Short mmCIF file of C-alpha atoms in Angstrom, two decimals:
data_model
loop_
_atom_site.label_atom_id
_atom_site.label_comp_id
_atom_site.label_asym_id
_atom_site.label_seq_id
_atom_site.Cartn_x
_atom_site.Cartn_y
_atom_site.Cartn_z
CA GLU A 26 84.85 89.35 111.89
CA ALA A 27 87.72 88.47 109.83
CA GLY A 28 89.81 90.62 108.01
CA VAL A 29 90.99 89.90 104.25
CA THR A 30 93.39 87.78 104.24
CA GLN A 31 95.95 86.83 101.48
CA PHE A 32 97.58 83.59 100.91
CA PRO A 33 100.52 83.19 100.54
CA SER A 34 102.42 85.94 102.28
CA HIS A 35 105.58 85.21 100.21
CA SER A 36 106.28 83.70 97.17
CA VAL A 37 109.64 83.24 95.38
CA ILE A 38 109.21 82.16 91.98
CA GLU A 39 112.07 82.44 89.04
CA LYS A 40 111.21 83.93 85.67
CA GLY A 41 108.60 82.18 83.62
CA GLN A 42 107.14 80.27 86.05
CA THR A 43 103.15 81.13 86.84
CA VAL A 44 101.66 81.99 90.29
CA THR A 45 98.84 82.05 91.37
CA LEU A 46 98.18 84.99 94.38
CA ARG A 47 94.65 84.44 96.14
CA CYS A 48 92.28 86.92 98.52
CA ASP A 49 89.31 86.04 100.81
CA PRO A 50 87.93 89.18 101.02
CA ILE A 51 85.25 89.76 104.46
CA SER A 52 81.97 87.57 104.07
CA GLY A 53 79.44 90.20 102.75
CA HIS A 54 82.02 92.66 100.24
CA ASP A 55 80.82 92.64 97.47
CA ASN A 56 83.42 95.01 96.09
CA LEU A 57 86.99 93.26 95.89
CA TYR A 58 90.18 95.35 94.06
CA TRP A 59 93.48 94.67 93.87
CA TYR A 60 95.90 96.47 94.00
CA ARG A 61 100.01 96.43 93.67
CA ARG A 62 103.71 98.19 95.44
CA VAL A 63 106.51 97.85 93.39
CA MET A 64 110.26 99.23 94.28
CA GLY A 65 109.10 101.51 97.31
CA LYS A 66 106.59 103.04 94.41
CA GLU A 67 103.52 103.90 95.18
CA ILE A 68 101.46 101.33 95.49
CA LYS A 69 98.55 100.70 91.73
CA PHE A 70 95.51 99.79 91.79
CA LEU A 71 94.75 97.59 89.54
CA LEU A 72 91.52 96.15 89.70
CA HIS A 73 87.82 95.85 90.89
CA PHE A 74 85.06 93.44 90.90
CA VAL A 75 81.93 94.28 92.28
CA LYS A 76 80.75 89.94 93.34
CA GLU A 77 81.63 88.49 90.11
CA SER A 78 82.07 90.69 87.45
CA LYS A 79 85.26 92.59 86.97
CA GLN A 80 84.38 96.31 87.56
CA ASP A 81 87.17 99.17 86.71
CA GLU A 82 90.22 96.67 84.78
CA SER A 83 92.22 99.23 83.84
CA GLY A 84 94.71 99.06 85.61
CA MET A 85 96.01 95.34 84.77
CA PRO A 86 98.96 96.13 83.11
CA ASN A 87 99.35 92.91 80.23
CA ASN A 88 97.86 89.99 79.04
CA ARG A 89 99.94 88.34 81.69
CA PHE A 90 97.91 88.71 84.90
CA LEU A 91 94.28 87.40 84.81
CA ALA A 92 91.96 88.10 87.41
CA GLU A 93 88.98 85.97 88.81
CA ARG A 94 86.34 85.74 91.23
CA THR A 95 84.21 82.55 90.45
CA GLY A 96 81.47 82.85 92.82
CA GLY A 97 81.51 86.22 93.62
CA THR A 98 83.64 85.37 96.58
CA TYR A 99 87.41 84.94 96.95
CA SER A 100 89.73 85.76 93.88
CA THR A 101 92.64 84.77 92.20
CA LEU A 102 95.49 86.90 90.41
CA LYS A 103 97.21 84.64 88.36
CA VAL A 104 100.78 85.84 85.94
CA GLN A 105 101.56 83.77 83.67
CA PRO A 106 104.90 83.61 82.54
CA ALA A 107 106.12 85.78 85.71
CA GLU A 108 109.15 88.51 84.45
CA LEU A 109 111.09 90.43 87.13
CA GLU A 110 109.25 93.81 86.83
CA ASP A 111 106.27 91.59 88.23
CA SER A 112 108.22 91.60 92.28
CA GLY A 113 106.44 93.73 94.54
CA VAL A 114 103.53 93.43 97.02
CA TYR A 115 99.99 93.01 96.00
CA PHE A 116 97.54 93.40 97.84
CA CYS A 117 93.63 93.08 97.98
CA ALA A 118 91.20 95.22 100.01
CA SER A 119 87.28 94.67 100.23
CA SER A 120 84.36 97.08 100.99
CA ARG A 121 81.05 96.48 101.05
CA ALA A 122 78.79 98.67 99.05
CA MET A 123 79.26 101.38 96.25
CA GLY A 124 79.64 104.75 97.27
CA SER A 125 81.68 102.62 99.84
CA TYR A 126 84.07 105.03 100.91
CA GLU A 127 86.78 102.47 102.88
CA GLN A 128 88.77 99.77 102.00
CA TYR A 129 90.12 96.77 104.44
CA PHE A 130 93.30 95.66 103.17
CA GLY A 131 94.82 91.95 103.76
CA PRO A 132 98.47 92.06 104.36
CA GLY A 133 99.26 91.81 101.44
CA THR A 134 101.93 88.65 99.30
CA ARG A 135 105.06 89.62 98.36
CA LEU A 136 106.49 88.18 95.50
CA THR A 137 110.04 88.40 94.21
CA VAL A 138 111.23 87.37 90.90
CA THR A 139 114.33 85.73 89.97
CA GLY B 15 94.51 112.15 85.10
CA ASN B 16 93.77 112.39 89.05
CA SER B 17 96.83 111.62 90.96
CA VAL B 18 98.67 112.67 94.59
CA THR B 19 102.59 113.62 95.71
CA GLN B 20 103.67 113.04 99.00
CA MET B 21 106.57 114.17 100.97
CA GLU B 22 109.69 112.53 100.08
CA GLY B 23 110.84 109.97 103.33
CA PRO B 24 112.09 108.57 105.14
CA VAL B 25 111.51 110.55 108.69
CA THR B 26 113.14 110.43 111.54
CA LEU B 27 112.04 112.01 114.78
CA SER B 28 112.41 112.25 118.35
CA GLU B 29 109.93 111.29 120.48
CA GLU B 30 107.71 113.80 121.60
CA ALA B 31 108.42 115.91 118.38
CA PHE B 32 105.92 117.74 115.99
CA LEU B 33 104.54 115.72 112.61
CA THR B 34 104.25 116.76 109.02
CA ILE B 35 103.99 115.85 106.69
CA ASN B 36 102.27 117.12 103.08
CA CYS B 37 100.77 115.57 100.22
CA THR B 38 98.67 117.35 97.75
CA TYR B 39 96.75 116.21 94.86
CA THR B 40 95.16 116.26 91.52
CA ALA B 41 91.85 115.77 90.34
CA THR B 42 89.06 115.92 87.87
CA GLY B 43 86.30 115.42 90.07
CA TYR B 44 85.40 115.82 93.60
CA PRO B 45 87.75 113.66 95.64
CA SER B 46 87.73 111.54 99.25
CA LEU B 47 91.08 111.82 100.79
CA PHE B 48 92.14 109.18 102.41
CA TRP B 49 96.03 108.21 105.22
CA TYR B 50 96.66 105.27 105.37
CA VAL B 51 99.12 103.66 107.53
CA GLN B 52 101.10 100.09 107.15
CA TYR B 53 102.81 99.06 110.14
CA PRO B 54 105.64 96.65 109.90
CA GLY B 55 104.40 93.58 109.10
CA GLU B 56 100.91 94.30 108.82
CA GLY B 57 98.12 95.61 105.94
CA LEU B 58 97.54 98.72 105.10
CA GLN B 59 95.29 100.19 107.87
CA LEU B 60 93.03 103.29 107.21
CA LEU B 61 94.17 106.02 109.60
CA LEU B 62 91.67 108.84 108.67
CA LYS B 63 89.48 110.45 105.75
CA ALA B 64 87.78 113.46 104.26
CA THR B 65 84.71 113.30 102.37
CA LYS B 66 84.63 117.31 101.28
CA ALA B 67 85.97 120.37 101.06
CA ASP B 68 87.12 121.87 105.35
CA ASP B 69 86.09 118.32 106.72
CA LYS B 70 88.82 117.33 109.22
CA GLY B 71 89.94 113.97 109.71
CA SER B 72 91.10 112.78 113.06
CA ASN B 73 92.72 109.64 115.11
CA LYS B 74 95.03 108.09 117.18
CA GLY B 75 95.99 112.34 117.90
CA PHE B 76 96.23 112.41 114.07
CA GLU B 77 94.69 115.01 112.11
CA ALA B 78 94.02 116.12 108.73
CA THR B 79 92.10 118.43 107.14
CA TYR B 80 90.74 118.47 103.59
CA ARG B 81 92.20 121.99 101.29
CA LYS B 82 90.64 122.56 98.21
CA GLU B 83 92.30 126.16 97.76
CA THR B 84 95.67 124.63 97.82
CA THR B 85 94.43 120.99 97.03
CA SER B 86 96.05 119.61 100.31
CA PHE B 87 95.63 116.99 102.64
CA HIS B 88 98.45 117.41 105.03
CA LEU B 89 98.63 114.88 107.76
CA GLU B 90 99.66 116.11 111.32
CA LYS B 91 100.20 114.95 115.18
CA GLY B 92 101.56 117.50 117.55
CA SER B 93 103.38 114.58 119.53
CA VAL B 94 104.93 111.25 117.80
CA GLN B 95 105.25 108.14 119.85
CA VAL B 96 107.96 105.21 119.09
CA SER B 97 104.72 103.58 117.78
CA ASP B 98 103.56 105.34 115.32
CA SER B 99 106.85 104.29 113.35
CA ALA B 100 106.03 103.75 110.20
CA VAL B 101 104.53 104.04 106.73
CA TYR B 102 101.92 106.25 105.62
CA PHE B 103 100.33 106.49 102.73
CA CYS B 104 98.03 108.94 101.16
CA ALA B 105 95.23 108.13 98.64
CA LEU B 106 92.34 110.00 96.70
CA SER B 107 89.47 108.00 95.81
CA ASP B 108 87.20 110.40 93.18
CA HIS B 109 83.72 109.23 93.16
CA ALA B 110 82.40 112.14 90.53
CA GLU B 111 84.18 109.25 88.11
CA GLY B 112 82.22 106.85 89.14
CA ALA B 113 85.73 105.29 89.71
CA GLN B 114 86.17 103.43 93.37
CA LYS B 115 88.92 102.72 93.08
CA LEU B 116 92.52 104.59 95.11
CA VAL B 117 95.28 106.63 94.24
CA PHE B 118 97.62 106.99 96.61
CA GLY B 119 101.05 107.97 96.99
CA GLN B 120 104.55 106.64 96.80
CA GLY B 121 104.76 107.35 101.17
CA THR B 122 106.35 108.31 104.01
CA ARG B 123 108.55 105.80 105.89
CA LEU B 124 108.10 107.57 110.32
CA THR B 125 110.80 106.77 112.12
CA ILE B 126 110.63 108.03 115.39
CA ASN B 127 113.49 107.14 118.15
CA PRO B 128 112.89 106.89 122.14
#
């Protein structure tokens, strides 16, 4: 089965611009997570979808970030407007069901805001 | 809140050396513990896990034991190879809080020289 895929792999934008990251989870996985790693620090949780519903969005840094998962399949994470401190690697992960311990990660999208 | 602290890197060893990467955690409930690995150019992969106290997770020659009394989950390997060069992340998931999200340590970059 195909793994978690993310697009693009790398994005370079200027401060104030908008960027949309996409994540395609493993087929059949109801749970989808977004994480990010900033400046070589720890990977931090952003939010968790169960199907199309936001289960936990406690990690979203501010209202410049908008995540959607229409139809419960792929998800997008939009940053508008982007700031310098948004630079980092954004990871998506998916898991089959609640209580499933293993999350499968995508390769990440490296976002650079200049 | 929950947190994970792991050994500062980078760590550089010679091939066939013994490896220990320390990881300690703080959790309010009964967490599951994980080690994830990120090889160059790839996404995070689950290396091993343990879901309750005294469990030992093992994979690819790596081992870690869930020690509740010392709140630790140190990663060990008896004889490292050049192919083990990667970034290693210790993480927890505290299901007692009803949360599925992973809480990560800051990562330890490991380089193995031939």
